[in-house]
Short mmCIF file of N, CA, C and O in Angstrom, two decimals:
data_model
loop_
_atom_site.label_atom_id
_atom_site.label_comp_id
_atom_site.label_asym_id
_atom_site.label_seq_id
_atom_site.Cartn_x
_atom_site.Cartn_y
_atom_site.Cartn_z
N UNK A 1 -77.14 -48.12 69.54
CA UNK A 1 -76.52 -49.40 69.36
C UNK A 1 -75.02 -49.20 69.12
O UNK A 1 -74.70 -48.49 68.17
N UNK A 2 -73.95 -49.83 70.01
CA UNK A 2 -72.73 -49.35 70.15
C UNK A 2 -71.98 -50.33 69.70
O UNK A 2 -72.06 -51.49 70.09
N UNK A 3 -71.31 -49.96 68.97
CA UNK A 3 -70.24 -51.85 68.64
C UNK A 3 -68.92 -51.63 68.62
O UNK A 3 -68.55 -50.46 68.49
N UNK A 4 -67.96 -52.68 68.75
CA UNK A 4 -66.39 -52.52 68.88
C UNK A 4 -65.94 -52.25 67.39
O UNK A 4 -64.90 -51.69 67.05
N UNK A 5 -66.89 -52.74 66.57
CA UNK A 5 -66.04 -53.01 64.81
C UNK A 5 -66.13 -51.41 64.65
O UNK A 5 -66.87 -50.59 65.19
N UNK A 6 -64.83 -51.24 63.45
CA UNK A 6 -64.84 -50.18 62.92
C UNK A 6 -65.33 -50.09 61.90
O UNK A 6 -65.46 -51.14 61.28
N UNK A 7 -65.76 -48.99 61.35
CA UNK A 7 -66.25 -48.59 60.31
C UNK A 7 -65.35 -47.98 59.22
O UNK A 7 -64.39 -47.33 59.64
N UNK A 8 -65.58 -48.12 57.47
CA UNK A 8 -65.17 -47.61 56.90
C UNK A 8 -64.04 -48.61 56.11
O UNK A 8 -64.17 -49.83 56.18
N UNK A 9 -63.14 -48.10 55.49
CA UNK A 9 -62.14 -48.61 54.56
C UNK A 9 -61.23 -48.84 55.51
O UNK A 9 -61.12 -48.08 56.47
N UNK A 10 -60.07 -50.50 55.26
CA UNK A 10 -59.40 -50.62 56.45
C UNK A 10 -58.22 -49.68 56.21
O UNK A 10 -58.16 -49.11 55.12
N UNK A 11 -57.30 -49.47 57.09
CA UNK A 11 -55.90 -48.83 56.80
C UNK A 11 -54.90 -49.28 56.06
O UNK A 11 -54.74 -50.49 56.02
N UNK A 12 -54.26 -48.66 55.53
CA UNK A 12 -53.35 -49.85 54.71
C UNK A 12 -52.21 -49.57 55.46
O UNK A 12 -52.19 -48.60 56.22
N UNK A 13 -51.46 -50.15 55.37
CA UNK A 13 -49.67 -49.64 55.76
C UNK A 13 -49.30 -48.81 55.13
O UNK A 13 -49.93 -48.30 54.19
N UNK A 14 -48.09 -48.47 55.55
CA UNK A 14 -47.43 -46.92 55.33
C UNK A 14 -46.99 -47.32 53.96
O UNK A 14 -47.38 -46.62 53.03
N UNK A 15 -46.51 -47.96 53.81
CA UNK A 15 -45.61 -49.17 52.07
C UNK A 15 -46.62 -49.28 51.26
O UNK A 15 -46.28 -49.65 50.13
N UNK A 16 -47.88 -49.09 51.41
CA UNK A 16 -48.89 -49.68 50.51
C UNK A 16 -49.67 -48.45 49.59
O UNK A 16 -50.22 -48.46 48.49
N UNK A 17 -49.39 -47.25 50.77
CA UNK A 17 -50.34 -45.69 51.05
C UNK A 17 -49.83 -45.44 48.74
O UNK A 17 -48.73 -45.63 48.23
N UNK A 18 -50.76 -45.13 48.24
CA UNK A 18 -50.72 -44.84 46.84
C UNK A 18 -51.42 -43.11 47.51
O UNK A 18 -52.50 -42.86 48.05
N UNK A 19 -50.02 -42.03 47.10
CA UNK A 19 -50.35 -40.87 47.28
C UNK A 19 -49.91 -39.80 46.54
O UNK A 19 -50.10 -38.61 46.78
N UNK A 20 -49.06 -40.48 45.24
CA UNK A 20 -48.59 -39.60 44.38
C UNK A 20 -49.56 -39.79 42.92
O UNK A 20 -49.88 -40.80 42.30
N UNK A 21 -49.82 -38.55 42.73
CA UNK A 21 -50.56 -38.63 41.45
C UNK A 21 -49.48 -38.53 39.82
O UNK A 21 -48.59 -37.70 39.62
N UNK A 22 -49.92 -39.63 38.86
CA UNK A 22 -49.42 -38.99 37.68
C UNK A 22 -50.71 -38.52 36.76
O UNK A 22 -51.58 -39.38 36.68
N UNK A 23 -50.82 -37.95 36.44
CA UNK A 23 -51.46 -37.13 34.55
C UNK A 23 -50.80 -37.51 33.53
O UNK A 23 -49.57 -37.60 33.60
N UNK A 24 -51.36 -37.76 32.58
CA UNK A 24 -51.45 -37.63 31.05
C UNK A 24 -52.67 -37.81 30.26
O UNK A 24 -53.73 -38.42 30.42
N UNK A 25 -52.22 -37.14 29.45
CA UNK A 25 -53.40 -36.85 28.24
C UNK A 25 -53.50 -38.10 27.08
O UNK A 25 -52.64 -38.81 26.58
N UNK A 26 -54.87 -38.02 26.93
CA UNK A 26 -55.35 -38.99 25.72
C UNK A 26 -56.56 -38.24 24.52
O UNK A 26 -57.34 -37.29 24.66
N UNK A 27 -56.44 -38.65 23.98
CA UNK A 27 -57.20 -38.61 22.77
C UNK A 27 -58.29 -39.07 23.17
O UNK A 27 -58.31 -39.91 24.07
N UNK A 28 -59.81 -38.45 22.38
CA UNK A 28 -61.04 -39.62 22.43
C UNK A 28 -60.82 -40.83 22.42
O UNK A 28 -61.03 -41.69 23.28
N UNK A 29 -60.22 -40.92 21.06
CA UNK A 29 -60.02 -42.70 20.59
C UNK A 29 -59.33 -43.64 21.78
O UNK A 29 -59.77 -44.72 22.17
N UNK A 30 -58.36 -43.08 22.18
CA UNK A 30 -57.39 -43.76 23.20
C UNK A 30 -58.41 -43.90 24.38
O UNK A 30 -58.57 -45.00 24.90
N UNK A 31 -59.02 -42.95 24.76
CA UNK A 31 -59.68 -42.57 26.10
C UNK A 31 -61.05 -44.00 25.96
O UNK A 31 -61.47 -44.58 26.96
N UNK A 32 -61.54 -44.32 24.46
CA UNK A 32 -62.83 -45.07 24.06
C UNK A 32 -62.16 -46.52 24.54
O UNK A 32 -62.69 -47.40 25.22
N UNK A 33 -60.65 -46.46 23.88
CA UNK A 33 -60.19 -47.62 24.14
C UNK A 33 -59.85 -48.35 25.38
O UNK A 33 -59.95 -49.55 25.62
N UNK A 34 -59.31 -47.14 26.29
CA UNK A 34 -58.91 -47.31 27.32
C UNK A 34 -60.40 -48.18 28.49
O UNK A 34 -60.35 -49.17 29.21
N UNK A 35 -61.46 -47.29 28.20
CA UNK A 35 -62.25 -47.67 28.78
C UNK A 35 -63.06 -49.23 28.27
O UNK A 35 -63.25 -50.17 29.04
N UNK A 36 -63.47 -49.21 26.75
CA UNK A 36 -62.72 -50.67 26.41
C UNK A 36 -62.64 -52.04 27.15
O UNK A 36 -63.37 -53.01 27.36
N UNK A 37 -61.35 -51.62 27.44
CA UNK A 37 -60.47 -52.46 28.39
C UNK A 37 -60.67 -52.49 29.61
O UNK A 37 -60.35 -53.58 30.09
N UNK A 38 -61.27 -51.34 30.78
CA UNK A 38 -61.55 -51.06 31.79
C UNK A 38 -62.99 -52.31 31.34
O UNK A 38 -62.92 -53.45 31.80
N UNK A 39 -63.91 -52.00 30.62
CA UNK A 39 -64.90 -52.74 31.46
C UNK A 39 -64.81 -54.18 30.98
O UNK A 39 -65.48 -55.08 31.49
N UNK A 40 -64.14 -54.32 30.20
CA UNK A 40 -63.58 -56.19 29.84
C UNK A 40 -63.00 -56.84 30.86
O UNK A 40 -63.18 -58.03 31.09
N UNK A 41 -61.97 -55.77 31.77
CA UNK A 41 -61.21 -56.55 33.30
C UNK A 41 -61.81 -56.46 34.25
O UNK A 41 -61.49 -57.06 35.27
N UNK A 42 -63.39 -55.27 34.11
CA UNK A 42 -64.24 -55.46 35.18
C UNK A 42 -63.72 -54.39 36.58
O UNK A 42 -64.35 -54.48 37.64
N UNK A 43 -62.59 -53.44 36.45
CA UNK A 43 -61.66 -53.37 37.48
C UNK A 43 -61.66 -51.61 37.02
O UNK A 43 -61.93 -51.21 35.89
N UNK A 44 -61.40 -50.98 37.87
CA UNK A 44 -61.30 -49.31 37.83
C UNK A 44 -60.45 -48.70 36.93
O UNK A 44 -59.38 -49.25 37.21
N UNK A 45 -60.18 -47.87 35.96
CA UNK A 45 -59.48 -47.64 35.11
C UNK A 45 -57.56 -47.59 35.91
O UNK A 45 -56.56 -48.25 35.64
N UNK A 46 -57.73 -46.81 36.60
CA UNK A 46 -56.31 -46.14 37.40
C UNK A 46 -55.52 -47.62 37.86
O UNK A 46 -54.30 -47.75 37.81
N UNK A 47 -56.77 -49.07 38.48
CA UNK A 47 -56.33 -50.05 38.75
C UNK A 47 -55.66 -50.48 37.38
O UNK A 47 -54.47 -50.77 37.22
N UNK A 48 -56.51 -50.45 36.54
CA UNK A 48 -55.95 -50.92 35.16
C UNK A 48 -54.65 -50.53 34.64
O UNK A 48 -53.75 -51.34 34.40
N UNK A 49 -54.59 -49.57 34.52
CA UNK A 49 -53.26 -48.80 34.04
C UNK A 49 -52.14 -49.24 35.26
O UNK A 49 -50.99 -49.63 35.10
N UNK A 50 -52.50 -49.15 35.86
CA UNK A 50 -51.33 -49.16 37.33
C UNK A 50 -50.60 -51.01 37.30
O UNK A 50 -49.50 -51.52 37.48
N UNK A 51 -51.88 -51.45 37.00
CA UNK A 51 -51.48 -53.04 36.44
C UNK A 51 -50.39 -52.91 35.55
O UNK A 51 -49.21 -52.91 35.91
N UNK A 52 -50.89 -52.78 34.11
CA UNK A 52 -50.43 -53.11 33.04
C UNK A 52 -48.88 -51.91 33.00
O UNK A 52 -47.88 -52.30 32.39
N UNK A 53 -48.87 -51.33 33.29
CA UNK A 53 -47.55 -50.66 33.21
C UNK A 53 -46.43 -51.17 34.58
O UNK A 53 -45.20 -51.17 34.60
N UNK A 54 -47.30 -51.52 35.50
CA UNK A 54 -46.17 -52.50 36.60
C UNK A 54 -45.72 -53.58 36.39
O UNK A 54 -44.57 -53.74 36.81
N UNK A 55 -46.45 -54.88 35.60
CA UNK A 55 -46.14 -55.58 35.01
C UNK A 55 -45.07 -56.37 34.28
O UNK A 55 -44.57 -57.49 34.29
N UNK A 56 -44.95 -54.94 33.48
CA UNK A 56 -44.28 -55.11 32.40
C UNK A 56 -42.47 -54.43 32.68
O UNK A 56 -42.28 -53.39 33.30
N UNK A 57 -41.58 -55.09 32.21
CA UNK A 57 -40.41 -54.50 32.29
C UNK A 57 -40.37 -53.48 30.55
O UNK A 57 -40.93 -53.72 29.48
N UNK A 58 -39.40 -52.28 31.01
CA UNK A 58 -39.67 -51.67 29.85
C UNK A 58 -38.54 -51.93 28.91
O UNK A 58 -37.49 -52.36 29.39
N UNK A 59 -38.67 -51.65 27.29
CA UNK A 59 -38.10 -52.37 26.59
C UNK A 59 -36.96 -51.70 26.39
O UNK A 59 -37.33 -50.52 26.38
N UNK A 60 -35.64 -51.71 26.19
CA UNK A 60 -34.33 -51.19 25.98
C UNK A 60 -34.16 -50.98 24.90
O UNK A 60 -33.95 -51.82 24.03
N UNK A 61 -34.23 -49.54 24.73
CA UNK A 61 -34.14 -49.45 23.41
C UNK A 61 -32.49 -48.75 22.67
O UNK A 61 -32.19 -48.32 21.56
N UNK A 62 -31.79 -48.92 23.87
CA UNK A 62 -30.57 -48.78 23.18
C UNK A 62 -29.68 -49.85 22.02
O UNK A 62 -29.93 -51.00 22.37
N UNK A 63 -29.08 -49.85 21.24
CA UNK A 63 -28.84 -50.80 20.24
C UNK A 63 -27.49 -51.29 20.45
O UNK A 63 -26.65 -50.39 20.38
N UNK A 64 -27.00 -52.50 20.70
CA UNK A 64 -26.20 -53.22 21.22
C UNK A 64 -24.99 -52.23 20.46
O UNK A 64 -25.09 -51.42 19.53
N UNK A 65 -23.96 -52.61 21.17
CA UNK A 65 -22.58 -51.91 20.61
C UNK A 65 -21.78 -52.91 20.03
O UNK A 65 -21.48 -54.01 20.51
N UNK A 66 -21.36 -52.27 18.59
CA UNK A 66 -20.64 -53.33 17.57
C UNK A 66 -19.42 -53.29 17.50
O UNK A 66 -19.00 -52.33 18.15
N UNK A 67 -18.41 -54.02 16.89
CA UNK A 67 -17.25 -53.58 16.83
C UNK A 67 -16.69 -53.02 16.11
O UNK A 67 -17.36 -53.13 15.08
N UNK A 68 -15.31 -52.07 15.75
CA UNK A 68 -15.10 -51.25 14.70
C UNK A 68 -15.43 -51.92 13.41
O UNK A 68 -16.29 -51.51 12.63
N UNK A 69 -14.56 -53.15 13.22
CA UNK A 69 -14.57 -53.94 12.15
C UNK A 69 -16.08 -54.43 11.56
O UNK A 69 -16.42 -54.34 10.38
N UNK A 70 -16.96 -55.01 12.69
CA UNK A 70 -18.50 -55.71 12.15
C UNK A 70 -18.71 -53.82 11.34
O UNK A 70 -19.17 -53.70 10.21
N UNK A 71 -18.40 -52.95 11.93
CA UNK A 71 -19.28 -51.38 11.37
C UNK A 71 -18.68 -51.23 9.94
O UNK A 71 -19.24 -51.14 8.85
N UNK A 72 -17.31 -51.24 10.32
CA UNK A 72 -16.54 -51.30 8.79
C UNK A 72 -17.01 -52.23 7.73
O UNK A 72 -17.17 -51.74 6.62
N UNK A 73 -17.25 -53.48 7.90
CA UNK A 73 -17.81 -54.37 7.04
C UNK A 73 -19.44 -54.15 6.50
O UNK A 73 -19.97 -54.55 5.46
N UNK A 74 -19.96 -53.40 7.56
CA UNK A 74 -21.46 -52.69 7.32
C UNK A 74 -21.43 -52.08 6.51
O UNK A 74 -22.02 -52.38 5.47
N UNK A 75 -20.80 -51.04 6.64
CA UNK A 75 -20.21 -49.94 5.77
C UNK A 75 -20.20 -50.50 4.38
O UNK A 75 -20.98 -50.12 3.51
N UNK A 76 -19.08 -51.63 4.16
CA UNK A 76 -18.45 -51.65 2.94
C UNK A 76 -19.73 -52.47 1.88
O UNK A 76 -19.69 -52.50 0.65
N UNK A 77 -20.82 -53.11 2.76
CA UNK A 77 -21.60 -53.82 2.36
C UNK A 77 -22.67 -52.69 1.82
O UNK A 77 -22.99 -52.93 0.65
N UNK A 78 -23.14 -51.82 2.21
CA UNK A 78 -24.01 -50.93 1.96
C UNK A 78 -23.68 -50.16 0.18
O UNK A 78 -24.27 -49.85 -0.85
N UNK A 79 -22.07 -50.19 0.95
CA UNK A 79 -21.48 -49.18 -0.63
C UNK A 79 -21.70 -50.37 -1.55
O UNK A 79 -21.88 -50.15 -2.75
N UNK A 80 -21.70 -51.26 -1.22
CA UNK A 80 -21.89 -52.51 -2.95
C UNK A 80 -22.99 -52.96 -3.29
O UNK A 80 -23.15 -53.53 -4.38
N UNK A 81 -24.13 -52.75 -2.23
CA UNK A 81 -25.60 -52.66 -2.21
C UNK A 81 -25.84 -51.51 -3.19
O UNK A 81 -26.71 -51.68 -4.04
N UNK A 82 -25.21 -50.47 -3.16
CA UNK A 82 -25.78 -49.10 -3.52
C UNK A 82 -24.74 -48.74 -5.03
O UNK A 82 -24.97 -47.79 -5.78
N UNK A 83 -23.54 -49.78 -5.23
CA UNK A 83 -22.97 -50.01 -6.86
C UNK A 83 -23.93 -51.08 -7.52
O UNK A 83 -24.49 -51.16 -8.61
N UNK A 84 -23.89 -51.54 -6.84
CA UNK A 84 -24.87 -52.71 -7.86
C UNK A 84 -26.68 -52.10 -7.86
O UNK A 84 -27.40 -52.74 -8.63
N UNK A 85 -27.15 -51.36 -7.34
CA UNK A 85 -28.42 -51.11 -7.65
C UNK A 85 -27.89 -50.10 -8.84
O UNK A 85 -28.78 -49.85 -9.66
N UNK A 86 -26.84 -49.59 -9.06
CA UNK A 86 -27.27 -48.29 -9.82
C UNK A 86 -26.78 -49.16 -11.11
O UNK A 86 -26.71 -48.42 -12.09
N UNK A 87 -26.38 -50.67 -11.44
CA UNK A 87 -25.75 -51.12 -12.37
C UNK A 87 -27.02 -51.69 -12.61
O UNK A 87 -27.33 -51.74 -13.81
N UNK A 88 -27.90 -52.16 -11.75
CA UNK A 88 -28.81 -53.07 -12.31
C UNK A 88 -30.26 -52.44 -12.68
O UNK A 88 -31.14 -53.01 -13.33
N UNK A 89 -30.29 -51.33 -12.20
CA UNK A 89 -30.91 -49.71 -12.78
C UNK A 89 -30.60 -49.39 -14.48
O UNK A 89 -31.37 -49.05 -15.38
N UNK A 90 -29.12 -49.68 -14.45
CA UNK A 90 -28.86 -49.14 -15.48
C UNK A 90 -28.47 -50.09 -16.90
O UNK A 90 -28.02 -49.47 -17.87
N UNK A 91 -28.62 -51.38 -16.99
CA UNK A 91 -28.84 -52.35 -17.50
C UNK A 91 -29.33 -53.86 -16.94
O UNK A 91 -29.19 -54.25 -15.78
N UNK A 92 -29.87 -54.54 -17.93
CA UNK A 92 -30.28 -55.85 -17.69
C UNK A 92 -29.05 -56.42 -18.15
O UNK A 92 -28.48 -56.13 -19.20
N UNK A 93 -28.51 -57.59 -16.92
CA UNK A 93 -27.18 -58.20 -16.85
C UNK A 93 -27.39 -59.29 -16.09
O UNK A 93 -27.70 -59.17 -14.91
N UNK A 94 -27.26 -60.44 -16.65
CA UNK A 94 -27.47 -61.23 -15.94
C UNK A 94 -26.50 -62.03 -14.92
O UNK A 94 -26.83 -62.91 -14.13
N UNK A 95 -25.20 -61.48 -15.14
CA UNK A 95 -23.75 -61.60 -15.01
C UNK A 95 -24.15 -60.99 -13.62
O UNK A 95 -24.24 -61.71 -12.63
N UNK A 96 -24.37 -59.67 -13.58
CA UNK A 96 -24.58 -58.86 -12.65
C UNK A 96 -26.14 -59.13 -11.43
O UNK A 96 -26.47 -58.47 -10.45
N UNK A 97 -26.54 -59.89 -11.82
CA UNK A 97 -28.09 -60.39 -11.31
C UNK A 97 -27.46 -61.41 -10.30
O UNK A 97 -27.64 -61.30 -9.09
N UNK A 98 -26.72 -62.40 -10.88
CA UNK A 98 -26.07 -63.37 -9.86
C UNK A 98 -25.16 -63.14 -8.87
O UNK A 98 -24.81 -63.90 -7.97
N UNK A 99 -24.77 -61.87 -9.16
CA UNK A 99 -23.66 -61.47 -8.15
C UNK A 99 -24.09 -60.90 -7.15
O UNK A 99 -23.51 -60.88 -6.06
N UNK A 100 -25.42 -60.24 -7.46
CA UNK A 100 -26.50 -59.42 -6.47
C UNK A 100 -26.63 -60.40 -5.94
O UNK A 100 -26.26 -60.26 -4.77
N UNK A 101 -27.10 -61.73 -6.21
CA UNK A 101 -27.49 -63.18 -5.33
C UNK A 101 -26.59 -63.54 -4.39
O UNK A 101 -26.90 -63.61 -3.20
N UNK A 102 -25.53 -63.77 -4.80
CA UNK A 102 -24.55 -64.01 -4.16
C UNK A 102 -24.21 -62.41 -2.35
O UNK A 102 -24.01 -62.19 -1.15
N UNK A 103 -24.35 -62.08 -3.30
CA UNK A 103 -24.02 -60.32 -2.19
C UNK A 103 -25.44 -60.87 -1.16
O UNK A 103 -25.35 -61.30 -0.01
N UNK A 104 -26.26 -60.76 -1.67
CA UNK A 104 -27.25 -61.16 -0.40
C UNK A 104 -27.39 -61.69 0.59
O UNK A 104 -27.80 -61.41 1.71
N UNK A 105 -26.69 -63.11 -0.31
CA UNK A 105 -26.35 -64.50 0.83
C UNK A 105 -25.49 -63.76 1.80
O UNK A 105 -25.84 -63.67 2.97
N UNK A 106 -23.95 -63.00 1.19
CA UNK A 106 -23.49 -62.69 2.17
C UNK A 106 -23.64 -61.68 2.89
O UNK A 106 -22.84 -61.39 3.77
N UNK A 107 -24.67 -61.01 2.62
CA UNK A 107 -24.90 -60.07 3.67
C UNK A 107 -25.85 -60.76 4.86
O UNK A 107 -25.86 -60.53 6.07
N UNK A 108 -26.59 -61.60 4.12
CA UNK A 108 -27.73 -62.28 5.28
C UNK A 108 -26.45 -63.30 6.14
O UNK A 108 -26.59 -63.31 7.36
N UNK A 109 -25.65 -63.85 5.75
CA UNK A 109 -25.00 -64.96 6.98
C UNK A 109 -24.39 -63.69 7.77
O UNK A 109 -24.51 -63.78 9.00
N UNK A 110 -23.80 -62.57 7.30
CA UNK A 110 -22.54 -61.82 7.85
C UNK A 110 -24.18 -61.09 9.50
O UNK A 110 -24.00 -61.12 10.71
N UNK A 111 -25.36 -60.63 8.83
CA UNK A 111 -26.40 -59.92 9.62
C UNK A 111 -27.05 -61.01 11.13
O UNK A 111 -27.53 -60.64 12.20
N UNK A 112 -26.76 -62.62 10.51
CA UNK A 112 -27.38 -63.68 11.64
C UNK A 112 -25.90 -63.63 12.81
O UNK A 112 -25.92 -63.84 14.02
N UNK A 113 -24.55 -63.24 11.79
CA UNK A 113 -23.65 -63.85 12.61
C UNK A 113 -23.56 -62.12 13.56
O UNK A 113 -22.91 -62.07 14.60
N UNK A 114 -24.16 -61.12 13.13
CA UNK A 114 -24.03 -60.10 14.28
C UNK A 114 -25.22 -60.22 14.81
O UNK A 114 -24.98 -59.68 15.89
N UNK A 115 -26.68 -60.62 14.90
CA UNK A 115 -27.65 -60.92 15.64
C UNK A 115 -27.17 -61.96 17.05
O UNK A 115 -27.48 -61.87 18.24
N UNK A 116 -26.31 -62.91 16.35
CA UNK A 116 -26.01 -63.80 17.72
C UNK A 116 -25.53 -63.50 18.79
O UNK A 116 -25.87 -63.91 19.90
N UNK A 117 -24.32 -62.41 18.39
CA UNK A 117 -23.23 -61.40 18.87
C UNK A 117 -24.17 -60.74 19.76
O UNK A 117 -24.13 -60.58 20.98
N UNK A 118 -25.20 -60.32 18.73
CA UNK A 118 -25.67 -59.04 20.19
C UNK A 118 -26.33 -59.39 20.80
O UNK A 118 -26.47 -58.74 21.84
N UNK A 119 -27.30 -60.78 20.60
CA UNK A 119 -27.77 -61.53 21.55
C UNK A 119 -27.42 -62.15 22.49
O UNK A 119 -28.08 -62.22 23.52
N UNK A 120 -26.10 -62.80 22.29
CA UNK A 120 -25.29 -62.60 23.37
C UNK A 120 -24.83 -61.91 24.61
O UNK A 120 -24.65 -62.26 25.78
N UNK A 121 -24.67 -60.50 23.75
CA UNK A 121 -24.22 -59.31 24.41
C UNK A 121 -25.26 -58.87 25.56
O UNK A 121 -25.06 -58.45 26.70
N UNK A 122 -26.53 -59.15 24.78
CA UNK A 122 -27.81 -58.83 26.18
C UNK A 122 -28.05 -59.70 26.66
O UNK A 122 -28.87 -59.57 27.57
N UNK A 123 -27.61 -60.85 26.43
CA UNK A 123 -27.72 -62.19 27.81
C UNK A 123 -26.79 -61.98 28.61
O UNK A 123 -27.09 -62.26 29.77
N UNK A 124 -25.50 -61.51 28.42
CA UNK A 124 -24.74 -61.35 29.45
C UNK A 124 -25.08 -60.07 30.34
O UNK A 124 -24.72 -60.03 31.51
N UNK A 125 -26.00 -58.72 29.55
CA UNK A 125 -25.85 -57.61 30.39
C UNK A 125 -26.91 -57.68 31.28
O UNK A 125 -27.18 -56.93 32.22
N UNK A 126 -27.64 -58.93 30.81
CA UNK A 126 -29.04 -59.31 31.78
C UNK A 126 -28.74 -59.54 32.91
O UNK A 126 -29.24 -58.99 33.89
N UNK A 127 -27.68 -60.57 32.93
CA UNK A 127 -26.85 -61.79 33.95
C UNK A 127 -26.42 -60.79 35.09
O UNK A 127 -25.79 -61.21 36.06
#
């Protein structure tokens, strides 16, 4: 019995051909987990992984660049963080309790107003 259809897996294109292998190692636990997940998506492990890491853009983990001055002001904030713990270590002051309050506030507005900055900074390096 002779037929025109072919047999077998179709061809893929040359763009499609998956012919490079990667390796890495896992742990039991990772390996329990991994599989896990393989039979929750129903789908071949290698499909799985090949998904979830294409997916995803990877995260930048370089830390925005500040200016001399925001570093200098870091700086100077840390050293009065680190006078006033050793004052409030070294007596109960209540003189000194409020001023810690105060230092906070301004360290928390001075920390939102460089969060914006560098949020900024990676909206534009996105752009």
């Amino acid at each position: 019995m002779e037929t025109d259809r072919k047999r077998g897996r179709r061809k893929l294109p040359s763009n499609e051909i998956r012919d490079t292998t990667i390796k890495f190692r896992v742990n039991e636990k990772e390996l329990a987990y991994l599989n896990e997940l393989k039979n929750k998506a129903g789908i071949e492990l290698g499909h799985l992984i090949r998904q979830e890491l294409l997916k995803s853009e990877p995260r930048n983990k370089t830390l925005p660049k500040i200016s001399n001055d925001a570093l200098l002001e870091l700086k100077k904030i840390g050293n009065n963080i680190n006078q006033m713990t050793k004052i409030l270590n070294s007596k109960d002051d209540v003189h000194t309790l409020d001023q810690w309050r105060l230092s906070i506030k301004k360290i928390s507005r001075i920390l939102s107003c460089l969060e914006g900055v560098s949020n900024e900074e990676q909206n534009k390096q996105k752009r």
